[in-house]
Amino acid sequence: MNTSAFQESSFDPIRVYMEQGVSGKVFPGAVLLVGIHDKILFLQAFGRVDSAAEADPVRVNTIFDLASLTKPLATALAVCLLVQDGKLDWDTPLSQIF
């Protein structure tokens, strides 16, 4: 892959989605890094560290606590593996499982 083919404008759609995530209150802030091998192709901070209006802006070196994501990510992975193994169907209502 020729990384020189990447232009800053190549990441405009990603930038728009991240800004929509902040403005739509999907998340208060985030840092997005896209790279290949040892080359950074895109690095930008979005939003604030907290949903409070007076919260500090996110910077590219902001450290996030991801502990709150463990349960949903592990659950999603487990469900995907069960679907892949044919032990669960995407259309099965939770009421049939519990």
GROMACS .gro file of N, CA and C in nm:
model
  294
    1MET      N    1   0.084  -0.119   0.000
    1MET     CA    2   0.000   0.000   0.000
    1MET      C    3   0.088   0.124   0.000
    2ASN      N    4   0.059   0.214  -0.086
    2ASN     CA    5   0.134   0.338  -0.095
    2ASN      C    6   0.067   0.441  -0.005
    3THR      N    7   0.126   0.467   0.113
    3THR     CA    8   0.067   0.561   0.208
    3THR      C    9   0.074   0.705   0.159
    4SER      N   10   0.158   0.733   0.063
    4SER     CA   11   0.165   0.870   0.012
    4SER      C   12   0.038   0.907  -0.064
    5ALA      N   13  -0.043   0.806  -0.100
    5ALA     CA   14  -0.169   0.833  -0.171
    5ALA      C   15  -0.274   0.892  -0.078
    6PHE      N   16  -0.253   0.881   0.056
    6PHE     CA   17  -0.349   0.935   0.152
    6PHE      C   18  -0.333   1.086   0.160
    7GLN      N   19  -0.440   1.154   0.142
    7GLN     CA   20  -0.442   1.299   0.156
    7GLN      C   21  -0.523   1.332   0.281
    8GLU      N   22  -0.499   1.446   0.339
    8GLU     CA   23  -0.575   1.489   0.456
    8GLU      C   24  -0.725   1.484   0.427
    9SER      N   25  -0.764   1.519   0.306
    9SER     CA   26  -0.906   1.519   0.270
    9SER      C   27  -0.965   1.378   0.264
   10SER      N   28  -0.880   1.276   0.253
   10SER     CA   29  -0.928   1.138   0.253
   10SER      C   30  -1.001   1.105   0.382
   11PHE      N   31  -0.969   1.178   0.488
   11PHE     CA   32  -1.028   1.151   0.618
   11PHE      C   33  -1.144   1.243   0.651
   12ASP      N   34  -1.186   1.325   0.557
   12ASP     CA   35  -1.299   1.415   0.581
   12ASP      C   36  -1.426   1.341   0.623
   13PRO      N   37  -1.464   1.229   0.558
   13PRO     CA   38  -1.584   1.157   0.602
   13PRO      C   39  -1.573   1.106   0.746
   14ILE      N   40  -1.456   1.059   0.785
   14ILE     CA   41  -1.435   1.012   0.922
   14ILE      C   42  -1.447   1.128   1.019
   15ARG      N   43  -1.387   1.239   0.983
   15ARG     CA   44  -1.393   1.359   1.067
   15ARG      C   45  -1.539   1.401   1.087
   16VAL      N   46  -1.617   1.398   0.980
   16VAL     CA   47  -1.759   1.436   0.989
   16VAL      C   48  -1.834   1.341   1.083
   17TYR      N   49  -1.810   1.210   1.071
   17TYR     CA   50  -1.877   1.113   1.158
   17TYR      C   51  -1.839   1.133   1.304
   18MET      N   52  -1.714   1.160   1.329
   18MET     CA   53  -1.671   1.183   1.467
   18MET      C   54  -1.736   1.309   1.523
   19GLU      N   55  -1.741   1.414   1.443
   19GLU     CA   56  -1.805   1.538   1.488
   19GLU      C   57  -1.955   1.518   1.510
   20GLN      N   58  -2.019   1.437   1.426
   20GLN     CA   59  -2.160   1.405   1.445
   20GLN      C   60  -2.180   1.324   1.574
   21GLY      N   61  -2.088   1.235   1.605
   21GLY     CA   62  -2.097   1.158   1.729
   21GLY      C   63  -2.092   1.248   1.850
   22VAL      N   64  -2.008   1.350   1.847
   22VAL     CA   65  -1.998   1.445   1.958
   22VAL      C   66  -2.123   1.531   1.963
   23SER      N   67  -2.162   1.590   1.851
   23SER     CA   68  -2.279   1.679   1.851
   23SER      C   69  -2.409   1.604   1.880
   24GLY      N   70  -2.415   1.475   1.842
   24GLY     CA   71  -2.533   1.393   1.869
   24GLY      C   72  -2.532   1.330   2.006
   25LYS      N   73  -2.430   1.363   2.086
   25LYS     CA   74  -2.416   1.313   2.223
   25LYS      C   75  -2.403   1.162   2.232
   26VAL      N   76  -2.348   1.101   2.126
   26VAL     CA   77  -2.317   0.958   2.130
   26VAL      C   78  -2.200   0.937   2.227
   27PHE      N   79  -2.106   1.030   2.227
   27PHE     CA   80  -1.993   1.031   2.319
   27PHE      C   81  -1.950   1.177   2.335
   28PRO      N   82  -1.897   1.213   2.453
   28PRO     CA   83  -1.857   1.353   2.473
   28PRO      C   84  -1.728   1.390   2.399
   29GLY      N   85  -1.641   1.292   2.379
   29GLY     CA   86  -1.515   1.321   2.312
   29GLY      C   87  -1.442   1.192   2.279
   30ALA      N   88  -1.344   1.204   2.192
   30ALA     CA   89  -1.266   1.088   2.149
   30ALA      C   90  -1.138   1.135   2.081
   31VAL      N   91  -1.044   1.043   2.071
   31VAL     CA   92  -0.923   1.065   1.993
   31VAL      C   93  -0.920   0.953   1.891
   32LEU      N   94  -0.898   0.988   1.766
   32LEU     CA   95  -0.892   0.888   1.660
   32LEU      C   96  -0.754   0.892   1.596
   33LEU      N   97  -0.691   0.776   1.591
   33LEU     CA   98  -0.561   0.762   1.527
   33LEU      C   99  -0.572   0.652   1.423
   34VAL      N  100  -0.529   0.682   1.302
   34VAL     CA  101  -0.523   0.584   1.195
   34VAL      C  102  -0.378   0.578   1.151
   35GLY      N  103  -0.324   0.458   1.146
   35GLY     CA  104  -0.185   0.445   1.107
   35GLY      C  105  -0.160   0.316   1.034
   36ILE      N  106  -0.044   0.309   0.973
   36ILE     CA  107   0.001   0.187   0.908
   36ILE      C  108   0.150   0.176   0.936
   37HIS      N  109   0.186   0.058   0.986
   37HIS     CA  110   0.324   0.035   1.028
   37HIS      C  111   0.363   0.143   1.127
   38ASP      N  112   0.465   0.220   1.101
   38ASP     CA  113   0.506   0.323   1.197
   38ASP      C  114   0.469   0.464   1.151
   39LYS      N  115   0.378   0.473   1.055
   39LYS     CA  116   0.339   0.603   1.001
   39LYS      C  117   0.197   0.640   1.046
   40ILE      N  118   0.182   0.757   1.106
   40ILE     CA  119   0.051   0.808   1.143
   40ILE      C  120  -0.009   0.877   1.022
   41LEU      N  121  -0.128   0.829   0.982
   41LEU     CA  122  -0.196   0.888   0.867
   41LEU      C  123  -0.297   0.994   0.909
   42PHE      N  124  -0.354   0.975   1.028
   42PHE     CA  125  -0.456   1.067   1.076
   42PHE      C  126  -0.455   1.063   1.228
   43LEU      N  127  -0.455   1.178   1.292
   43LEU     CA  128  -0.462   1.188   1.437
   43LEU      C  129  -0.536   1.316   1.471
   44GLN      N  130  -0.650   1.301   1.538
   44GLN     CA  131  -0.727   1.420   1.573
   44GLN      C  132  -0.810   1.393   1.698
   45ALA      N  133  -0.824   1.495   1.780
   45ALA     CA  134  -0.909   1.491   1.899
   45ALA      C  135  -1.042   1.559   1.868
   46PHE      N  136  -1.147   1.507   1.931
   46PHE     CA  137  -1.281   1.561   1.910
   46PHE      C  138  -1.352   1.579   2.044
   47GLY      N  139  -1.427   1.685   2.059
   47GLY     CA  140  -1.514   1.703   2.175
   47GLY      C  141  -1.444   1.736   2.305
   48ARG      N  142  -1.511   1.696   2.415
   48ARG     CA  143  -1.465   1.728   2.550
   48ARG      C  144  -1.449   1.601   2.632
   49VAL      N  145  -1.373   1.609   2.742
   49VAL     CA  146  -1.346   1.491   2.824
   49VAL      C  147  -1.468   1.445   2.903
   50ASP      N  148  -1.569   1.529   2.910
   50ASP     CA  149  -1.691   1.500   2.985
   50ASP      C  150  -1.806   1.571   2.915
   51SER      N  151  -1.927   1.529   2.944
   51SER     CA  152  -2.042   1.590   2.876
   51SER      C  153  -2.076   1.729   2.930
   52ALA      N  154  -2.015   1.771   3.038
   52ALA     CA  155  -2.038   1.905   3.092
   52ALA      C  156  -1.983   2.011   2.996
   53ALA      N  157  -2.058   2.116   2.977
   53ALA     CA  158  -2.018   2.222   2.884
   53ALA      C  159  -1.884   2.285   2.920
   54GLU      N  160  -1.853   2.290   3.050
   54GLU     CA  161  -1.727   2.353   3.093
   54GLU      C  162  -1.610   2.256   3.099
   55ALA      N  163  -1.632   2.132   3.058
   55ALA     CA  164  -1.526   2.031   3.061
   55ALA      C  165  -1.413   2.068   2.965
   56ASP      N  166  -1.295   2.023   2.998
   56ASP     CA  167  -1.178   2.048   2.914
   56ASP      C  168  -1.194   1.981   2.778
   57PRO      N  169  -1.140   2.042   2.674
   57PRO     CA  170  -1.143   1.976   2.543
   57PRO      C  171  -1.051   1.854   2.542
   58VAL      N  172  -1.086   1.757   2.462
   58VAL     CA  173  -1.001   1.640   2.444
   58VAL      C  174  -0.879   1.683   2.364
   59ARG      N  175  -0.763   1.631   2.404
   59ARG     CA  176  -0.639   1.655   2.330
   59ARG      C  177  -0.590   1.520   2.276
   60VAL      N  178  -0.501   1.521   2.182
   60VAL     CA  179  -0.454   1.395   2.122
   60VAL      C  180  -0.382   1.307   2.223
   61ASN      N  181  -0.336   1.362   2.335
   61ASN     CA  182  -0.269   1.282   2.438
   61ASN      C  183  -0.360   1.253   2.557
   62THR      N  184  -0.491   1.278   2.545
   62THR     CA  185  -0.585   1.248   2.653
   62THR      C  186  -0.591   1.097   2.675
   63ILE      N  187  -0.590   1.057   2.801
   63ILE     CA  188  -0.599   0.916   2.837
   63ILE      C  189  -0.742   0.887   2.880
   64PHE      N  190  -0.801   0.782   2.823
   64PHE     CA  191  -0.939   0.744   2.854
   64PHE      C  192  -0.943   0.618   2.938
   65ASP      N  193  -1.040   0.611   3.029
   65ASP     CA  194  -1.065   0.491   3.108
   65ASP      C  195  -1.167   0.407   3.032
   66LEU      N  196  -1.126   0.291   2.984
   66LEU     CA  197  -1.213   0.206   2.903
   66LEU      C  198  -1.281   0.095   2.983
   67ALA      N  199  -1.268   0.098   3.116
   67ALA     CA  200  -1.325  -0.009   3.197
   67ALA      C  201  -1.476  -0.023   3.177
   68SER      N  202  -1.544   0.086   3.154
   68SER     CA  203  -1.689   0.080   3.138
   68SER      C  204  -1.731   0.013   3.007
   69LEU      N  205  -1.638  -0.008   2.918
   69LEU     CA  206  -1.670  -0.073   2.791
   69LEU      C  207  -1.653  -0.225   2.794
   70THR      N  208  -1.597  -0.278   2.902
   70THR     CA  209  -1.569  -0.421   2.908
   70THR      C  210  -1.695  -0.505   2.892
   71LYS      N  211  -1.800  -0.475   2.966
   71LYS     CA  212  -1.922  -0.557   2.961
   71LYS      C  213  -1.987  -0.557   2.823
   72PRO      N  214  -2.013  -0.440   2.762
   72PRO     CA  215  -2.078  -0.446   2.631
   72PRO      C  216  -1.990  -0.507   2.521
   73LEU      N  217  -1.861  -0.481   2.526
   73LEU     CA  218  -1.773  -0.538   2.423
   73LEU      C  219  -1.759  -0.689   2.438
   74ALA      N  220  -1.744  -0.736   2.561
   74ALA     CA  221  -1.734  -0.880   2.584
   74ALA      C  222  -1.864  -0.950   2.548
   75THR      N  223  -1.976  -0.888   2.581
   75THR     CA  224  -2.107  -0.946   2.548
   75THR      C  225  -2.127  -0.951   2.397
   76ALA      N  226  -2.093  -0.844   2.328
   76ALA     CA  227  -2.107  -0.842   2.182
   76ALA      C  228  -2.021  -0.948   2.117
   77LEU      N  229  -1.898  -0.964   2.164
   77LEU     CA  230  -1.809  -1.067   2.110
   77LEU      C  231  -1.866  -1.206   2.136
   78ALA      N  232  -1.918  -1.229   2.257
   78ALA     CA  233  -1.975  -1.360   2.290
   78ALA      C  234  -2.095  -1.391   2.202
   79VAL      N  235  -2.182  -1.293   2.180
   79VAL     CA  236  -2.299  -1.312   2.095
   79VAL      C  237  -2.255  -1.343   1.952
   80CYS      N  238  -2.158  -1.271   1.901
   80CYS     CA  239  -2.108  -1.296   1.764
   80CYS      C  240  -2.053  -1.438   1.751
   81LEU      N  241  -1.981  -1.483   1.850
   81LEU     CA  242  -1.926  -1.619   1.845
   81LEU      C  243  -2.038  -1.724   1.852
   82LEU      N  244  -2.140  -1.700   1.934
   82LEU     CA  245  -2.253  -1.792   1.942
   82LEU      C  246  -2.330  -1.798   1.810
   83VAL      N  247  -2.347  -1.683   1.746
   83VAL     CA  248  -2.414  -1.679   1.615
   83VAL      C  249  -2.329  -1.753   1.512
   84GLN      N  250  -2.200  -1.728   1.513
   84GLN     CA  251  -2.109  -1.794   1.419
   84GLN      C  252  -2.113  -1.946   1.435
   85ASP      N  253  -2.124  -1.993   1.559
   85ASP     CA  254  -2.128  -2.137   1.586
   85ASP      C  255  -2.267  -2.197   1.568
   86GLY      N  256  -2.364  -2.115   1.530
   86GLY     CA  257  -2.500  -2.164   1.508
   86GLY      C  258  -2.577  -2.194   1.636
   87LYS      N  259  -2.530  -2.143   1.747
   87LYS     CA  260  -2.596  -2.168   1.876
   87LYS      C  261  -2.694  -2.057   1.913
   88LEU      N  262  -2.694  -1.951   1.836
   88LEU     CA  263  -2.784  -1.838   1.861
   88LEU      C  264  -2.817  -1.775   1.727
   89ASP      N  265  -2.936  -1.723   1.716
   89ASP     CA  266  -2.980  -1.656   1.593
   89ASP      C  267  -3.002  -1.508   1.626
   90TRP      N  268  -2.964  -1.421   1.532
   90TRP     CA  269  -2.979  -1.277   1.554
   90TRP      C  270  -3.124  -1.239   1.584
   91ASP      N  271  -3.218  -1.315   1.531
   91ASP     CA  272  -3.360  -1.280   1.545
   91ASP      C  273  -3.425  -1.340   1.670
   92THR      N  274  -3.350  -1.411   1.752
   92THR     CA  275  -3.407  -1.471   1.872
   92THR      C  276  -3.434  -1.363   1.976
   93PRO      N  277  -3.559  -1.350   2.019
   93PRO     CA  278  -3.590  -1.250   2.124
   93PRO      C  279  -3.525  -1.289   2.257
   94LEU      N  280  -3.482  -1.190   2.333
   94LEU     CA  281  -3.421  -1.218   2.463
   94LEU      C  282  -3.516  -1.293   2.555
   95SER      N  283  -3.645  -1.271   2.540
   95SER     CA  284  -3.743  -1.340   2.625
   95SER      C  285  -3.737  -1.491   2.606
   96GLN      N  286  -3.692  -1.538   2.492
   96GLN     CA  287  -3.680  -1.682   2.471
   96GLN      C  288  -3.551  -1.737   2.533
   97ILE      N  289  -3.456  -1.653   2.557
   97ILE     CA  290  -3.329  -1.697   2.614
   97ILE      C  291  -3.335  -1.698   2.767
   98PHE      N  292  -3.397  -1.597   2.824
   98PHE     CA  293  -3.399  -1.584   2.970
   98PHE      C  294  -3.523  -1.643   3.030
   0.00000   0.00000   0.00000
